[in-house]
mmCIF file of C-alpha atoms in Angstrom:
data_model
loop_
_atom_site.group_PDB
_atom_site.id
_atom_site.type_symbol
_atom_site.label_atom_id
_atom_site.label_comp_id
_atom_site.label_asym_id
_atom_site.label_seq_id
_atom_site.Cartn_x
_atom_site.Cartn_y
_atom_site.Cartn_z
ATOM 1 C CA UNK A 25 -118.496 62.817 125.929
ATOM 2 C CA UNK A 26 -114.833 63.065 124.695
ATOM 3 C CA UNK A 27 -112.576 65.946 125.879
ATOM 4 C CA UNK A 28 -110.160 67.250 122.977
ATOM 5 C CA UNK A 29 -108.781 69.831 121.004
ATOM 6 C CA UNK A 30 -110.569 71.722 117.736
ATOM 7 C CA UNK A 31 -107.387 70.322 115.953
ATOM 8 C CA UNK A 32 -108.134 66.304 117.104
ATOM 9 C CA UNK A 33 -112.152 67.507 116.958
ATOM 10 C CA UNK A 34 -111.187 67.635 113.015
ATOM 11 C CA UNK A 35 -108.783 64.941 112.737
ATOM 12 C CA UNK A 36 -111.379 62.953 114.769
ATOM 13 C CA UNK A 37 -113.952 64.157 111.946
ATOM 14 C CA UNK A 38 -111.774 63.537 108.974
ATOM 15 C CA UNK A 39 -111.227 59.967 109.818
ATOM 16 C CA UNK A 40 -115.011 59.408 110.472
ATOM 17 C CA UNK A 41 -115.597 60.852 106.930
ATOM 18 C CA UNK A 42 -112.893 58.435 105.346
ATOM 19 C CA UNK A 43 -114.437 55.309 107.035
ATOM 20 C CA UNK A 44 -117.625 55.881 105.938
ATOM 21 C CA UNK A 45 -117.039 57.085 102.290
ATOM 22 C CA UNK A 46 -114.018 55.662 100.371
ATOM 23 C CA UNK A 47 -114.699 58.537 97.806
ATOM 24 C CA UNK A 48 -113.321 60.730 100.292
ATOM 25 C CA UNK A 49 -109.657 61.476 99.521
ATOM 26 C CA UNK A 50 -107.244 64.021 101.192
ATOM 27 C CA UNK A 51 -104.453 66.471 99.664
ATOM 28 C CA UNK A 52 -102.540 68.892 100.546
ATOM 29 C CA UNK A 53 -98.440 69.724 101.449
ATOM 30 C CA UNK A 54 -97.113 68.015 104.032
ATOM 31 C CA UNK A 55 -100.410 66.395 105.146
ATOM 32 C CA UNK A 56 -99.103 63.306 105.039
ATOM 33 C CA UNK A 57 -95.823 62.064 106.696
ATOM 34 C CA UNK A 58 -95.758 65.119 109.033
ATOM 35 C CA UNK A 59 -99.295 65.078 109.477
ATOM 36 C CA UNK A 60 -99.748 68.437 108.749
ATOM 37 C CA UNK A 61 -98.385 71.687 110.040
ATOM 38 C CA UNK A 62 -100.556 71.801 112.837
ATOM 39 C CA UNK A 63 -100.524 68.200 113.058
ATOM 40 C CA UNK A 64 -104.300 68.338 111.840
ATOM 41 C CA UNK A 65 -103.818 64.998 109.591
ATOM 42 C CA UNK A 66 -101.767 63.385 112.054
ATOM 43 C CA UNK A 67 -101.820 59.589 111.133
ATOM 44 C CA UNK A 68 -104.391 59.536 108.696
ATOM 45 C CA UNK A 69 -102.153 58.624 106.289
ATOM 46 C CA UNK A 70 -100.619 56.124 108.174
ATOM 47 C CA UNK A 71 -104.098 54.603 108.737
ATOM 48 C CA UNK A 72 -105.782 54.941 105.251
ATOM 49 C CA UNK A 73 -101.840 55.192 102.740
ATOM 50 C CA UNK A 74 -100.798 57.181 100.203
ATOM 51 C CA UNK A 75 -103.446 56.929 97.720
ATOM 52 C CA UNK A 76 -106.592 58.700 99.969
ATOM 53 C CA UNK A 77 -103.878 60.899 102.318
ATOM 54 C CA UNK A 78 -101.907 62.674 99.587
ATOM 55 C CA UNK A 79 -98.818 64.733 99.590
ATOM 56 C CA UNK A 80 -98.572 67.155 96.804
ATOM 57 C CA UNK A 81 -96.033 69.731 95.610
ATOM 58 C CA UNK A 82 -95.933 72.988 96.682
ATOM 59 C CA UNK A 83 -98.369 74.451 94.252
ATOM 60 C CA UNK A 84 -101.616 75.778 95.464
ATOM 61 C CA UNK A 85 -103.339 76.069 91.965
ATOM 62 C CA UNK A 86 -102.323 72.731 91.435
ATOM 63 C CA UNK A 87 -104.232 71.249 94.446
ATOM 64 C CA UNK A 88 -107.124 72.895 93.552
ATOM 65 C CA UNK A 89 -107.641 72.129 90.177
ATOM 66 C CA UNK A 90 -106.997 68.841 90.481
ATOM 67 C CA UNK A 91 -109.643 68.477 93.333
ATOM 68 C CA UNK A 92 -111.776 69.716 90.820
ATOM 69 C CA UNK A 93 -111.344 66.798 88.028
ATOM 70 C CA UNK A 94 -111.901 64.817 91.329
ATOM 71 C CA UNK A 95 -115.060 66.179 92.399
ATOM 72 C CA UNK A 96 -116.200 65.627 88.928
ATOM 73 C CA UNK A 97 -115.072 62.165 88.526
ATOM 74 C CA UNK A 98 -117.318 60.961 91.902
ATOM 75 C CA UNK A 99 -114.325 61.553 94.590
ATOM 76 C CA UNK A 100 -115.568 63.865 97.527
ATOM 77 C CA UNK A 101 -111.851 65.360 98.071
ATOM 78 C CA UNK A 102 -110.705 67.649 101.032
ATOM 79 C CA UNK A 103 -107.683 69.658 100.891
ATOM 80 C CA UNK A 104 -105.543 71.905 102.838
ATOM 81 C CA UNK A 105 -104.450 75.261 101.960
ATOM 82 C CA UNK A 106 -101.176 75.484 104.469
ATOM 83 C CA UNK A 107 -101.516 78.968 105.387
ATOM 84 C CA UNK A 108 -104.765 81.142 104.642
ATOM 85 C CA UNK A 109 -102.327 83.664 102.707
ATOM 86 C CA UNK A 110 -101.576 80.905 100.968
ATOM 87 C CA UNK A 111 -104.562 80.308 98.857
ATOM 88 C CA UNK A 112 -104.330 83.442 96.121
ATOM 89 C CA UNK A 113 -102.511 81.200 93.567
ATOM 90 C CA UNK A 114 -105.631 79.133 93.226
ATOM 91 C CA UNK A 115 -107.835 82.417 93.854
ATOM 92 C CA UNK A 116 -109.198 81.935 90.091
ATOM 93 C CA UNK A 117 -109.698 78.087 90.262
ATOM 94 C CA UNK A 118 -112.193 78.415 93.456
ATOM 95 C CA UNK A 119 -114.025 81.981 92.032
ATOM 96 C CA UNK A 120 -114.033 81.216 88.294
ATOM 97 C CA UNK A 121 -114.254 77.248 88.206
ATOM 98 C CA UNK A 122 -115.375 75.919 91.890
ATOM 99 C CA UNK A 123 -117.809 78.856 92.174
ATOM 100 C CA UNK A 124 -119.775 78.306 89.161
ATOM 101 C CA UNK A 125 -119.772 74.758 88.140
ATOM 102 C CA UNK A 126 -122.654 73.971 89.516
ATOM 103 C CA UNK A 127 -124.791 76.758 87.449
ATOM 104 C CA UNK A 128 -123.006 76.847 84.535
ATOM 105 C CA UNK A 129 -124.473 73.284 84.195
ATOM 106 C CA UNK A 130 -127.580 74.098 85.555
ATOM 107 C CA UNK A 131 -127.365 71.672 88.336
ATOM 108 C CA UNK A 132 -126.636 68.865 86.385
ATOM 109 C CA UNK A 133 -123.058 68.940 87.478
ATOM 110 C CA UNK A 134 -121.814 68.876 91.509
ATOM 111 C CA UNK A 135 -118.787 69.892 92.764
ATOM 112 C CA UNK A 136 -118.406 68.164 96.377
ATOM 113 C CA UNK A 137 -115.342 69.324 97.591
ATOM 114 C CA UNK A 138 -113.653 70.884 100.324
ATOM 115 C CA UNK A 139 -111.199 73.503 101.321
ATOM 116 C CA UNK A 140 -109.461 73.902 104.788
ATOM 117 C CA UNK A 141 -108.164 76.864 105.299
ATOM 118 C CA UNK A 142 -106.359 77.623 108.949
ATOM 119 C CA UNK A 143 -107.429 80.723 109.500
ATOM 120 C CA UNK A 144 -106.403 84.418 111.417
ATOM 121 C CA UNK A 145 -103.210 85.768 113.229
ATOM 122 C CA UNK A 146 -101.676 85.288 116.801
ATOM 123 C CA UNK A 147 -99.388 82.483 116.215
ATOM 124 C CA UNK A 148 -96.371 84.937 115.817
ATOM 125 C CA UNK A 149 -96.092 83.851 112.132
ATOM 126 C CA UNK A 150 -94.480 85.966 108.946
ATOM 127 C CA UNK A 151 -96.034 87.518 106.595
ATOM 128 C CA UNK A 152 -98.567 85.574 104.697
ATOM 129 C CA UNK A 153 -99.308 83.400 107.522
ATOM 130 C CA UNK A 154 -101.952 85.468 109.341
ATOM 131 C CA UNK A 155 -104.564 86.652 106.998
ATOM 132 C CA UNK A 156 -108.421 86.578 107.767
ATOM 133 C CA UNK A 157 -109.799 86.429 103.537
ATOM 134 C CA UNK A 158 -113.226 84.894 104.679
ATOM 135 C CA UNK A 159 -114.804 88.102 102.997
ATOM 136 C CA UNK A 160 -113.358 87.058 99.799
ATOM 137 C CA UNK A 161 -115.067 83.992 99.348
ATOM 138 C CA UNK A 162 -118.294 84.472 101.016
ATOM 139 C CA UNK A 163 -118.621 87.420 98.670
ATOM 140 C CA UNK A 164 -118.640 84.840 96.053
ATOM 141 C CA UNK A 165 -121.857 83.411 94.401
ATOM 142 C CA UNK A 166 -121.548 79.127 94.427
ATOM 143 C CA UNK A 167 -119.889 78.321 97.516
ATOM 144 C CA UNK A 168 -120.614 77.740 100.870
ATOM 145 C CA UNK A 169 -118.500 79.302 104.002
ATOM 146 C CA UNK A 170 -118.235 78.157 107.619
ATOM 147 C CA UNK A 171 -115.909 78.624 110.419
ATOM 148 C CA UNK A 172 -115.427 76.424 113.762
ATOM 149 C CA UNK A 173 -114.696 78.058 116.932
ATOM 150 C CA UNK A 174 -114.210 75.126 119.148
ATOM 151 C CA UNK A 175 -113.578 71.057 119.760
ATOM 152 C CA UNK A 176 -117.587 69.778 119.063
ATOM 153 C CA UNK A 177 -118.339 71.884 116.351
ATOM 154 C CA UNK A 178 -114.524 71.178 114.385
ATOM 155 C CA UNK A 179 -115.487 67.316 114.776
ATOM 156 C CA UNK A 180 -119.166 67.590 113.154
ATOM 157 C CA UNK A 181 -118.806 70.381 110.570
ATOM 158 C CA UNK A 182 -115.992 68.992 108.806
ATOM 159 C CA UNK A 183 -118.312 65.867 108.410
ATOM 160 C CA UNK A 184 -121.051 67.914 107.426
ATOM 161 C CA UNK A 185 -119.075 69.947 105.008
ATOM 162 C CA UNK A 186 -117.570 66.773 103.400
ATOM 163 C CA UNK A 187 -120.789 65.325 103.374
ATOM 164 C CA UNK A 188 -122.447 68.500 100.947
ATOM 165 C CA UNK A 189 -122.661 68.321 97.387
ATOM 166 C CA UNK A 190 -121.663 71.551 97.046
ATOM 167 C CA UNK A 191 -117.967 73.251 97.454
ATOM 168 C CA UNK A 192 -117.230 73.985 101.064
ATOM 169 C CA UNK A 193 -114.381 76.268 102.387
ATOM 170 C CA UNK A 194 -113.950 75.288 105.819
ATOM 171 C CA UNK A 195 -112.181 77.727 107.963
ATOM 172 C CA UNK A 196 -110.175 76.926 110.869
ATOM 173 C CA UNK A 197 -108.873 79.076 113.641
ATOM 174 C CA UNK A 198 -104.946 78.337 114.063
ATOM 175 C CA UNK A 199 -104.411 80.323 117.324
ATOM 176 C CA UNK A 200 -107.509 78.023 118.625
ATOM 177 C CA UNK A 201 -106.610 74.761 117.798
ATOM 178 C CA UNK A 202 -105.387 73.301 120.680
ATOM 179 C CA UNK A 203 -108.405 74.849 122.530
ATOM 180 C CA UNK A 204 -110.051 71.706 124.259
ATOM 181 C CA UNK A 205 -113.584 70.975 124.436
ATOM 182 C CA UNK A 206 -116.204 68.612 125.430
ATOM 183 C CA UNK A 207 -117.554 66.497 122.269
ATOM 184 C CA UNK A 208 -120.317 64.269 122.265
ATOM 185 C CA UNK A 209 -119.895 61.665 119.048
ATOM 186 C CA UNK A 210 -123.294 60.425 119.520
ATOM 187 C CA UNK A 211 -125.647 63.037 119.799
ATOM 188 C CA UNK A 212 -127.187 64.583 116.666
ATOM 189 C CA UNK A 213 -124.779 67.410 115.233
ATOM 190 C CA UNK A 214 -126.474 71.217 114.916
ATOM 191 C CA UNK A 215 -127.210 72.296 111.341
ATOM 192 C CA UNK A 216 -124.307 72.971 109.522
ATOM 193 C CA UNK A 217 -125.322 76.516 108.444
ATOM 194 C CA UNK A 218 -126.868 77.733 111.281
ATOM 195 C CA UNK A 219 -125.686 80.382 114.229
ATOM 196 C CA UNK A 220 -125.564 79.516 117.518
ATOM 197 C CA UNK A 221 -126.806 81.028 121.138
ATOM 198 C CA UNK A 222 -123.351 80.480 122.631
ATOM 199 C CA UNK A 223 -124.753 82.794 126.010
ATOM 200 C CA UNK A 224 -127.802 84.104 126.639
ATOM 201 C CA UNK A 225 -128.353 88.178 127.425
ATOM 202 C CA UNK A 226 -130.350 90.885 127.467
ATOM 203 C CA UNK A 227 -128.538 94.066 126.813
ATOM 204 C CA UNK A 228 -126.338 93.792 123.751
ATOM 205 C CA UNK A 229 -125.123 91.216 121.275
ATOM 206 C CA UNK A 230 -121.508 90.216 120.388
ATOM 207 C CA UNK A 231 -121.606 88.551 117.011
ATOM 208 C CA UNK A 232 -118.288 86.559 116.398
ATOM 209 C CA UNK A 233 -116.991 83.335 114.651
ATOM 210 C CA UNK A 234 -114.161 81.559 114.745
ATOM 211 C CA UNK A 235 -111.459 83.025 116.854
ATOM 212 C CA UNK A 236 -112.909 86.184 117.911
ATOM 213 C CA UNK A 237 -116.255 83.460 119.687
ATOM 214 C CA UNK A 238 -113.620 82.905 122.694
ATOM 215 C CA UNK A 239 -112.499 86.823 123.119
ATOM 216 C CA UNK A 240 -115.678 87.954 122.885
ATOM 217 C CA UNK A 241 -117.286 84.738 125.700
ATOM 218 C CA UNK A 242 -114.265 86.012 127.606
ATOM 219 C CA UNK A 243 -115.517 90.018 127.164
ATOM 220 C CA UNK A 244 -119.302 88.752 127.982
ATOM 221 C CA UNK A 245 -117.897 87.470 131.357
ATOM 222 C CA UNK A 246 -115.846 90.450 132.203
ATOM 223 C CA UNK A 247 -118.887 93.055 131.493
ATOM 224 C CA UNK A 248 -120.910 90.789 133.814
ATOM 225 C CA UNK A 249 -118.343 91.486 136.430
ATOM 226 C CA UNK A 250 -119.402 95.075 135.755
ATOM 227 C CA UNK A 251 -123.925 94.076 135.764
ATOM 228 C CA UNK A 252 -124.549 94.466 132.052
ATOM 229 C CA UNK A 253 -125.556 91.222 130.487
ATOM 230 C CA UNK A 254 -124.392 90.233 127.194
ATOM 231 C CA UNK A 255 -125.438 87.811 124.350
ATOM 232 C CA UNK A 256 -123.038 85.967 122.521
ATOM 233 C CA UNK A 257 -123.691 84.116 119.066
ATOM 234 C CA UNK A 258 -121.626 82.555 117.190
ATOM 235 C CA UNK A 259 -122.114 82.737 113.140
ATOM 236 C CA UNK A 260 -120.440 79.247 112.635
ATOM 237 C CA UNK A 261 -121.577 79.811 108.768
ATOM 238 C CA UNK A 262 -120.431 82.791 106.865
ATOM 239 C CA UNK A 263 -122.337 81.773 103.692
ATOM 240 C CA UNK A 264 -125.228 81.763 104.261
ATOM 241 C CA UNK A 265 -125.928 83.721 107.101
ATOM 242 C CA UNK A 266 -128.341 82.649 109.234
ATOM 243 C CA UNK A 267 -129.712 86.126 109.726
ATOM 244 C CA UNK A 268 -133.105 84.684 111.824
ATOM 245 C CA UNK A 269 -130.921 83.833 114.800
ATOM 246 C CA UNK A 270 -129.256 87.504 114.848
ATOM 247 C CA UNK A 271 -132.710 88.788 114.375
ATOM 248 C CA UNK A 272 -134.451 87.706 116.505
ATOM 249 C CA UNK A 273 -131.141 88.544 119.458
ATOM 250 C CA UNK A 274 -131.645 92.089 118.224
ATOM 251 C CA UNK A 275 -135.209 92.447 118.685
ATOM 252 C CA UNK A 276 -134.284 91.121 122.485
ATOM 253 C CA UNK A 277 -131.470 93.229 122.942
ATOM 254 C CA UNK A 278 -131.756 96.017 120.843
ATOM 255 C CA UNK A 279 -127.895 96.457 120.393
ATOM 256 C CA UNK A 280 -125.258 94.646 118.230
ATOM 257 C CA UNK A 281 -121.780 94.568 118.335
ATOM 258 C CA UNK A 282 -120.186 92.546 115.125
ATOM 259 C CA UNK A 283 -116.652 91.277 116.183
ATOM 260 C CA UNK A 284 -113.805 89.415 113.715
ATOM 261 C CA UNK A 285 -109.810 89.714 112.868
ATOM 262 C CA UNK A 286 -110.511 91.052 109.336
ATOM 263 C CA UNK A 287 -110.118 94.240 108.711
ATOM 264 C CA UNK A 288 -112.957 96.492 109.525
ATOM 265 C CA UNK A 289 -113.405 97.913 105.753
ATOM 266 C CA UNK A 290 -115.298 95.638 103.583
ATOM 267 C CA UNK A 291 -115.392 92.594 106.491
ATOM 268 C CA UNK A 292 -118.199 90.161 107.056
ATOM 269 C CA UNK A 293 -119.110 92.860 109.950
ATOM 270 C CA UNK A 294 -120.419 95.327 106.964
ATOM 271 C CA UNK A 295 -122.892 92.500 105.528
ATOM 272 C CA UNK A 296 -124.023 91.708 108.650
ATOM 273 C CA UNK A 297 -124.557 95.199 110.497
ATOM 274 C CA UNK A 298 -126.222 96.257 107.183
ATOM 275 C CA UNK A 299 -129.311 93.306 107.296
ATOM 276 C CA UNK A 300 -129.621 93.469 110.834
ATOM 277 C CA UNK A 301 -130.249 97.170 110.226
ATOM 278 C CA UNK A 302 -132.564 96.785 107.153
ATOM 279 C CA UNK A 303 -134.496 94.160 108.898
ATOM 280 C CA UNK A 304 -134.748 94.942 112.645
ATOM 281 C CA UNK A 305 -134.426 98.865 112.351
ATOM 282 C CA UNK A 306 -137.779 99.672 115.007
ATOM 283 C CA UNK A 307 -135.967 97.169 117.247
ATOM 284 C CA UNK A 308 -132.327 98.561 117.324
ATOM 285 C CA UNK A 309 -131.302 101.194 120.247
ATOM 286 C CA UNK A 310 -127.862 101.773 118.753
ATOM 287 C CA UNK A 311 -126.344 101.457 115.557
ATOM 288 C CA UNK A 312 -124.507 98.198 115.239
ATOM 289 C CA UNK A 313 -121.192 98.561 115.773
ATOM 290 C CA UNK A 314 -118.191 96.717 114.545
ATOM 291 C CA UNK A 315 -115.074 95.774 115.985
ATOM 292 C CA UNK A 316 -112.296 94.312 113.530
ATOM 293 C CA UNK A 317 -108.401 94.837 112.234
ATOM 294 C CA UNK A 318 -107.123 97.591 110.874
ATOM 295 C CA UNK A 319 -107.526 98.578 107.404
ATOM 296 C CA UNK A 320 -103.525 97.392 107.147
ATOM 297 C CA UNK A 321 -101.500 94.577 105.565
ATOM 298 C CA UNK A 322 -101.267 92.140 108.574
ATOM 299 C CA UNK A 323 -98.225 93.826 110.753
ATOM 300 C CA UNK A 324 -95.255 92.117 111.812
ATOM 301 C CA UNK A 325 -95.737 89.043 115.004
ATOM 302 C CA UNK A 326 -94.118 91.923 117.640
ATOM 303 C CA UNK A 327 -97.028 94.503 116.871
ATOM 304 C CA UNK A 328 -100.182 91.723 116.160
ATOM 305 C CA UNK A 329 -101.588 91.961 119.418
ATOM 306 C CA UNK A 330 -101.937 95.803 118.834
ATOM 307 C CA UNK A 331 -103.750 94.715 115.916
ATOM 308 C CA UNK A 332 -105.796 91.788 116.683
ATOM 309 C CA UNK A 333 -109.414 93.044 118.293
ATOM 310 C CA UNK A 334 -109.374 92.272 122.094
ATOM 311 C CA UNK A 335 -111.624 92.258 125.305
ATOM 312 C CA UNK A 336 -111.372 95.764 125.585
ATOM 313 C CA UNK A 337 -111.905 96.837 122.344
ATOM 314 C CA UNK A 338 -114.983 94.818 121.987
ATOM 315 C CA UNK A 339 -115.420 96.251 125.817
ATOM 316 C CA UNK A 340 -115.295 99.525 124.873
ATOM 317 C CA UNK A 341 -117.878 99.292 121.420
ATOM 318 C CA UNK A 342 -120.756 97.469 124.232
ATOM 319 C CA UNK A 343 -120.021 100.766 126.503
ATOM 320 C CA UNK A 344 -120.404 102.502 123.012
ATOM 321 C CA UNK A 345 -123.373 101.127 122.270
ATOM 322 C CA UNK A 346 -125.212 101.762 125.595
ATOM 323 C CA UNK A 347 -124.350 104.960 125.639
ATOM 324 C CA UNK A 348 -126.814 105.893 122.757
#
């Protein structure tokens, strides 16, 4: 077991994947000499040069599609999208071209590629530097979505994701990533696209991914404090849900409580509350609830703690949803 942080538990992961596969080629701004923003690719291209760690322009679109002649030349490439509100400019690349290679061929063709996306607010960042757009993508028909929340799972997804023959966007949570964590390198990694049992309970479930796993762990605590007893999954993969694991909480608990930084309207939350609903109605006590942002362009750092959910929001939804 190796103690680290989500952002070495990917760095960690991205140099395993380069070892193994020399097909596997990195791009992105400033991923390079810097080592990233966040200092993600920190001396991976120090280790593997200039040809498989690559710093490109400033030009989203750019990165994107020419990942895409990659993936269709036999490369397996990864790249970085700086800032999630970042990614718009190659918004038709990934929906019109990434999306739909793979059918438009009818499976003849493979697109193995990845996107990293740092993802959510409380950094204190400007504007476009905050933005939760998971909703966008796993709205989208042809690619796959998943989301870290901490050290062991950063380390083996990214493999896993790299490792898939079809595209990947691979969300990471910015305000978590130098959360540390105990990783085991050895042991056999989860499923890639499967939720996880993060704490067991009886009473209610608090469905989260990415950064919202850790507020709403911290909320399961606090309402222990108080004798109700609180189960806590994490999603891990947005596209496809695993909706067995959440079904089979619900039938347990009989309440759900759907947590994430997007905004409320139209968030992940809807999908989910609305299958859990259709499928597990004669188990549910409560309507599932949802706890998100505000239906608002992402405010200015001074008010984002007003906007980002917290413990007592998703608090006061459980108390909501026992009160039925």
């Amino acid at each position: 077991m190796s103690t680290m942080t989500i952002a070495k538990g990917i760095n960690n992961g991205l140099r395993v994947a380069m070892e193994k596969d020399s097909r596997v080629v990195l791009m992105g701004e400033d991923i390079g000499k810097l080592g990233g923003v966040f200092r993600v690719t920190d001396g991976l291209q120090k280790d593997f040069g200039e040809d498989r760690v690559i710093d490109t322009p400033l030009a989203e679109a750019g990165i994107v599609g020419t990942a895409i002649g990659m993936a269709l030349r036999g490369y397996r490439p990864v790249v970085e999208i700086q800032f999630d509100g970042f990614i718009y400019p190659a918004f038709d690349h990934i929906v019109s071209q990434v999306a739909k290679m793979r059918a438009r061929s009818l499976g003849k063709v493979k697109l193995p590629m990845v996107i990293r996306i740092p993802v959510g607010g409380g950094i204190g960042a400007v504007e476009h530097h905050s933005e939760s757009n998971e909703a966008y993508f796993a709205h989208t028909a042809g690619l796959k979505v998943v989301c870290c929340s901490n050290a062991e799972d950063a380390y083996w997804m990214i493999q896993q994701a790299i490792e898939t023959d079809d595209p990947v966007l691979f969300y990471e949570p910015k305000r978590r990533y130098w959360d540390k964590g105990e990783v085991d390198e050895t042991a056999a990694p989860r499923e890639l696209f499967k939720a996880q049992v993060c704490r067991e309970g009886t009473d209610a479930t608090l469905v989260a991914y990415g950064p919202m796993v850790k507020t709403c762990m911290q909320a399961a605590e606090a309402a222990a404090g108080e004798g109700k007893n609180l189960e806590v999954i994490d999603l891990r993969s947005l596209s496809p849900l695993d909706m067995d694991v959440l079904a089979a909480s619900v039938e347990k608990t009989g309440r759900m409580v759907v947590v994430h930084e997007a905004s409320t309207f139209l968030g992940l939350g809807a999908e989910v509350a609305a299958e859990v609903q259709q499928r597990c109605f004669y188990h549910l006590e409560a309507p599932v609830l949802r706890v998100g942002g505000y239906n608002l362009p992402y405010p200015p750092s001074k008010l984002e703690e007003e906007f980002l959910p917290d413990l007592d929001r998703v608090l006061d939804a459980v108390d909501r949803s026992l009160a039925y």
